[in-house]
Tab-separated table of C-alpha atoms in Angstrom:
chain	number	residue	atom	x	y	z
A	1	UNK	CA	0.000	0.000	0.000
A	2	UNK	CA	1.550	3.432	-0.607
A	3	UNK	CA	0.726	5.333	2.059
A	4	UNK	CA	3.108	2.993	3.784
A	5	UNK	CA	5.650	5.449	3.034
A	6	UNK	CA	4.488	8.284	4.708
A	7	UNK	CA	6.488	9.380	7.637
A	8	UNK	CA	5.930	7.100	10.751
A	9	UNK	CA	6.000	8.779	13.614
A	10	UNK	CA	5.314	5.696	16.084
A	11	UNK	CA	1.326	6.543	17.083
A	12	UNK	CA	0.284	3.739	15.805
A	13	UNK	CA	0.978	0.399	17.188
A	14	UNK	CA	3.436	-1.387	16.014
A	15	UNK	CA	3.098	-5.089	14.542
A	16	UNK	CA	5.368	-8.120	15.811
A	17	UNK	CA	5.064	-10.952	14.165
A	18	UNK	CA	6.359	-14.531	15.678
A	19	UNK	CA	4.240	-16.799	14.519
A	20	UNK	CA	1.793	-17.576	11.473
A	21	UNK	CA	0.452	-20.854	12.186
A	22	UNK	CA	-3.120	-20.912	12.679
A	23	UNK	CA	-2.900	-16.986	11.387
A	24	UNK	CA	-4.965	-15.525	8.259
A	25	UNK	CA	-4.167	-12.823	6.555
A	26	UNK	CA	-7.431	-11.431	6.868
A	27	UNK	CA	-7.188	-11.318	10.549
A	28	UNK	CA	-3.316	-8.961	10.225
A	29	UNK	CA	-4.809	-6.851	7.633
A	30	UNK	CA	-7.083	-4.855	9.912
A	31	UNK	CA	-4.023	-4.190	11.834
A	32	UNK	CA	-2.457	-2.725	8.806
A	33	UNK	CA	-4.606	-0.146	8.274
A	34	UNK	CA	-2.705	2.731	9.808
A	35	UNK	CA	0.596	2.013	8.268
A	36	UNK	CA	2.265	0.613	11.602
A	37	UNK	CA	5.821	-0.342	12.033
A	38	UNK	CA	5.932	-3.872	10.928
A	39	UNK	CA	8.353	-6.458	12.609
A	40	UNK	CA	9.052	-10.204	11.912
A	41	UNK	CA	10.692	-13.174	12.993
A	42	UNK	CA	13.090	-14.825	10.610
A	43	UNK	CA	11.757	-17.956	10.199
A	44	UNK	CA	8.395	-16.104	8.993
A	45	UNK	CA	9.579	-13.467	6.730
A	46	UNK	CA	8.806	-15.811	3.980
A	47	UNK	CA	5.449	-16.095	4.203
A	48	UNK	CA	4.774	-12.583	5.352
A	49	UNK	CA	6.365	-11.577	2.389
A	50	UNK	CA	3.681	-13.745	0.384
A	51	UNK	CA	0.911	-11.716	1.767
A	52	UNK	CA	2.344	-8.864	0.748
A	53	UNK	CA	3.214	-6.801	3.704
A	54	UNK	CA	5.756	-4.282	3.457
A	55	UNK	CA	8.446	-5.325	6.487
A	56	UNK	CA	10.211	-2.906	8.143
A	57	UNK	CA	12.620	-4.565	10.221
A	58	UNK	CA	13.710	-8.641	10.354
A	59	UNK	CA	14.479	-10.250	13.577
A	60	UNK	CA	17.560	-12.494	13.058
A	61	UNK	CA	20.813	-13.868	13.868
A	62	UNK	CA	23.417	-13.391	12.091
A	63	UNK	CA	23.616	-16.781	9.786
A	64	UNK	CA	20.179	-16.199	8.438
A	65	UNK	CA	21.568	-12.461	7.998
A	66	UNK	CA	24.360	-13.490	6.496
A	67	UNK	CA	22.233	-15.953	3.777
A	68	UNK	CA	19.477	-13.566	3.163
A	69	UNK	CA	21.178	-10.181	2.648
A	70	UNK	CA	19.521	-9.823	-0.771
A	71	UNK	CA	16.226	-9.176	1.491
A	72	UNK	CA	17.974	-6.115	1.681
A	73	UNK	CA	17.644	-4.964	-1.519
A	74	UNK	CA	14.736	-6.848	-2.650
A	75	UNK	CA	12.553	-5.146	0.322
A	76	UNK	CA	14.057	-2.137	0.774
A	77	UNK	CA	14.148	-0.367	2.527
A	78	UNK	CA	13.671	-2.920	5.215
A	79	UNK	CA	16.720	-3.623	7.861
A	80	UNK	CA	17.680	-6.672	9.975
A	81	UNK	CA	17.538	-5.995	13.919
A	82	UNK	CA	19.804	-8.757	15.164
A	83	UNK	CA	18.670	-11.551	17.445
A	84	UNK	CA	20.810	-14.068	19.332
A	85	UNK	CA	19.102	-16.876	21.012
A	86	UNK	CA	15.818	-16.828	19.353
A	87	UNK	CA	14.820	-13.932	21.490
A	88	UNK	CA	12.524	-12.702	18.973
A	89	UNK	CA	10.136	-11.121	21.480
A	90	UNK	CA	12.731	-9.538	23.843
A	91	UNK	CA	14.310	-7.147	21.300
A	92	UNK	CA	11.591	-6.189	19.538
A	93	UNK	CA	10.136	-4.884	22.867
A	94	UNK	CA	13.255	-3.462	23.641
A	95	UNK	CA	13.343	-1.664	20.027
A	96	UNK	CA	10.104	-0.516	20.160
A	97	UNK	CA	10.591	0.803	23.897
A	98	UNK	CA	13.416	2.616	22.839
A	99	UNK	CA	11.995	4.098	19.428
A	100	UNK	CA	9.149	5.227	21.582
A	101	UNK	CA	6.271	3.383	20.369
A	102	UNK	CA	3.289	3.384	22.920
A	103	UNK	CA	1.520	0.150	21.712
A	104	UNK	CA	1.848	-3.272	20.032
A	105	UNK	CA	-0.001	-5.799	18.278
A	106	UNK	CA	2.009	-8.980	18.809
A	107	UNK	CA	1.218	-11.693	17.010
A	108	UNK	CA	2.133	-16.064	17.571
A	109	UNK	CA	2.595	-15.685	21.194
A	110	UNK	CA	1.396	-18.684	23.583
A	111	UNK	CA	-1.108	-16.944	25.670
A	112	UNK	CA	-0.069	-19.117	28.484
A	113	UNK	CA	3.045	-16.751	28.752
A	114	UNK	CA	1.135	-13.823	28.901
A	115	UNK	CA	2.274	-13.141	32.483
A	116	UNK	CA	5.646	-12.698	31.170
A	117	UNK	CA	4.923	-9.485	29.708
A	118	UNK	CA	2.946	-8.079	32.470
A	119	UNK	CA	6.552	-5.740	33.502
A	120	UNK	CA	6.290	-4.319	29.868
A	121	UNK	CA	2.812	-2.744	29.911
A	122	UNK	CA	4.262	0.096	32.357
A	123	UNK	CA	5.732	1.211	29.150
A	124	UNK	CA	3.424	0.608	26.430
A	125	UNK	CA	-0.108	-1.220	25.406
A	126	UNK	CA	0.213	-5.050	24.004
A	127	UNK	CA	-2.961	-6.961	22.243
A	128	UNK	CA	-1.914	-10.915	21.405
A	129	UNK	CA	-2.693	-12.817	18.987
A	130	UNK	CA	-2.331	-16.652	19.862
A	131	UNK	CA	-3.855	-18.298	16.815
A	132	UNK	CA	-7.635	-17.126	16.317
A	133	UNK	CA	-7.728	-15.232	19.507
A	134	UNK	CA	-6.999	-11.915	20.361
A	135	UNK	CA	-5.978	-11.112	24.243
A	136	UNK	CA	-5.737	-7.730	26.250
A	137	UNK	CA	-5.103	-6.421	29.549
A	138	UNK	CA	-7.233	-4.959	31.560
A	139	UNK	CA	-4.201	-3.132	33.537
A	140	UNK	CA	-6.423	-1.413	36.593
A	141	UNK	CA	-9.020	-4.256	36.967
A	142	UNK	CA	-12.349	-2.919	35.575
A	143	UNK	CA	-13.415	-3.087	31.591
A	144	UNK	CA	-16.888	-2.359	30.127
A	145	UNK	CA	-17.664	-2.808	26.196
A	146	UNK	CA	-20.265	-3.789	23.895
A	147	UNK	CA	-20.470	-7.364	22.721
A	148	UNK	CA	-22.128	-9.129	19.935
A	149	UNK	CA	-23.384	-12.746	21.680
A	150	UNK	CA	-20.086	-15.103	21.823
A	151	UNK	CA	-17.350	-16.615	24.054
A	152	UNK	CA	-14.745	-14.997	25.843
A	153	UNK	CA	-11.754	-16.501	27.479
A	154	UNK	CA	-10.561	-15.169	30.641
A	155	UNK	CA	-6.812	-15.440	31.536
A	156	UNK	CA	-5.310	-14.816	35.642
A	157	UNK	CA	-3.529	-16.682	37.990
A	158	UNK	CA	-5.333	-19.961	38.571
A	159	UNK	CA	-8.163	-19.067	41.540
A	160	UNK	CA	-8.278	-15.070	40.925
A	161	UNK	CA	-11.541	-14.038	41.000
A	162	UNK	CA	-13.465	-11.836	38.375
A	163	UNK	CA	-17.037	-10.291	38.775
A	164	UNK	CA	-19.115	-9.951	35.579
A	165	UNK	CA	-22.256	-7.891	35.148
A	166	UNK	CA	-24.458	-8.247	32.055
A	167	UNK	CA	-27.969	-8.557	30.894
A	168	UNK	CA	-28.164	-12.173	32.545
A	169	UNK	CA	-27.148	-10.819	35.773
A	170	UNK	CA	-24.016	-10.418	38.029
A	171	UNK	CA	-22.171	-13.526	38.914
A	172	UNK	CA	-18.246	-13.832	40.549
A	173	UNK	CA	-16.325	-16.533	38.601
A	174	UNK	CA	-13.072	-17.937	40.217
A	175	UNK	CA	-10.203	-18.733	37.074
A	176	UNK	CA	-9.570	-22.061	36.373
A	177	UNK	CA	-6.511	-22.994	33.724
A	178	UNK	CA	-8.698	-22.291	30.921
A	179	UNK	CA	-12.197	-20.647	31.520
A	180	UNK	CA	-14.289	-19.225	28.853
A	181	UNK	CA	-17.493	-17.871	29.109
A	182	UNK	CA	-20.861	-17.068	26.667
A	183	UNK	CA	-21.772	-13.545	26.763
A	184	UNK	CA	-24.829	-12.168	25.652
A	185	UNK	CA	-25.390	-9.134	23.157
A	186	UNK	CA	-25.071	-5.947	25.208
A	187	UNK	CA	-22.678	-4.581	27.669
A	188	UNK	CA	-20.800	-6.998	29.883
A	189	UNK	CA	-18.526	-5.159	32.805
A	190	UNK	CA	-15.540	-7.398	34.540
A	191	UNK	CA	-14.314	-6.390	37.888
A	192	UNK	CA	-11.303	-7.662	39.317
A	193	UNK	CA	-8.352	-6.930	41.846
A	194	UNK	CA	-5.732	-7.513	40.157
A	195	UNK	CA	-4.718	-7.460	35.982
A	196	UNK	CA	-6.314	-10.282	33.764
A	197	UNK	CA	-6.621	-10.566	30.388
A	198	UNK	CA	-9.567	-11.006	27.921
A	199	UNK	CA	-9.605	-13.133	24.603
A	200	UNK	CA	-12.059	-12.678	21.939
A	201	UNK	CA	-12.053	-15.079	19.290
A	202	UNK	CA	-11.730	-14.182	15.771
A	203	UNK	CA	-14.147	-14.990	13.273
A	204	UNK	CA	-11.895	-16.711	10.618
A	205	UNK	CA	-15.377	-17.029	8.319
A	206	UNK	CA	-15.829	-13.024	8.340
C-alpha cells in the first residue's frame, strides 16, 4: 500500500510478528490499516512476504543475515535488527521501547506466557494474537464494552476471581486454567483486583 511510506511517527501500534500458524491474513490486515511499524521473525519473513506486507525490520541472527542479505535490496528499505538466542520477542520490545512506540499488536505468542509481559505494559499497550484469539489487559481491573453474543476466554492466575455484570445478571467466577465464558449481546462489565486478560475469538469465516 503506498501510504506505507508516509512518515511514521510511532502513534500507531506497532506489529510483531512470531508466529503464522493458525494466522490468516485477513485477521493482520485490519491491523495494517494505519501504516504501523511492521516487525518479523526470521523464520516467517517468507510467508509474510507472500501476503504482501511491506516489512520494516527482520528479527535475526546473524547466519540467516548473512544468507538472506539480498532481502535487503529486494525489500528495501527494510533492515535486519539482530537476534541471538531466538529472542525474537525480547528485542523487539526493547526496540520498540526505545523508538518510543506506545503500543503493540504482537502476534504467535502462547497466551499461556502472557504473564511474562505483564513488567512491559508500564511502558506501552500489548494486544496478542495466539492463533484465532486476540488477548488484552485490563491493567487497573475494571473493563466495560459492547459485545455481539459469543465466548470470551478469561486469563489470571489460577483461583483469581473476576465479577461480571451483564444482561443475565451479576455472577463472581473464580479462574480455572482455561475458563471461557458465553456472553450475551449488550454490555458486559468485569471487575477484578488484580490485571487479567480477555480473549475474543476471531471470526476466521468473516
Amino acid at each position: 500500500m503506498s501510504s506505507h511510506h508516509f512518515v511514521k511517527e510511532q502513534q500507531e501500534p506497532a506489529l510483531v510478528i512470531l508466529d503464522t500458524t493458525g494466522i490468516t491474513f485477513e485477521q493482520i490486515a485490519p491491523l495494517l490499516e494505519w501504516v504501523p511499524t511492521v516487525m518479523v521473525a526470521q523464520e516467517e519473513i517468507f510467508t509474510v512476504i507472500s501476503w504482501g506486507i511491506k516489512v520494516d525490520l527482520i528479527l535475526a541472527d546473524l547466519e540467516f543475515q548473512k544468507e538472506n542479505f539480498k532481502l535487503l535490496e529486494e525489500q528495501y528499505p527494510v533492515k535486519f535488527l539482530g537476534v541471538k538466542n531466538g529472542d525474537y520477542l525480547n528485542e523487539s520490545l526493547q526496540y520498540l521501547i526505545a523508538s518510543k512506540h506506545g503500543a503493540a499488536n504482537i502476534v504467535g505468542f502462547d497466551h499461556q506466557k502472557v504473564f511474562d509481559l505483564e513488567p512491559m505494559l508500564e511502558f506501552f499497550d500489548l494486544v496478542i494474537w495466539d492463533g484465532s484469539i486476540r488477548y488484552f489487559p485490563v491493567k487497573n481491573g475494571n473493563f466495560k464494552k459492547w459485545f455481539t453474543a459469543c465466548d470470551v476466554q478469561l486469563h489470571a492466575p489460577e483461583g483469581s476471581l473476576i465479577e461480571i455484570k451483564n444482561a443475565e445478571g451479576s455472577h463472581i467466577l473464580e479462574i480455572q486454567p482455561t475458563t471461557i465464558i458465553a456472553v450475551p449481546e449488550g454490555i458486559s462489565e468485569f471487575n477484578s483486583k488484580g490485571l487479567f486478560w480477555i480473549g475474543q475469538i476471531f471470526n476466521t469465516e468473516a
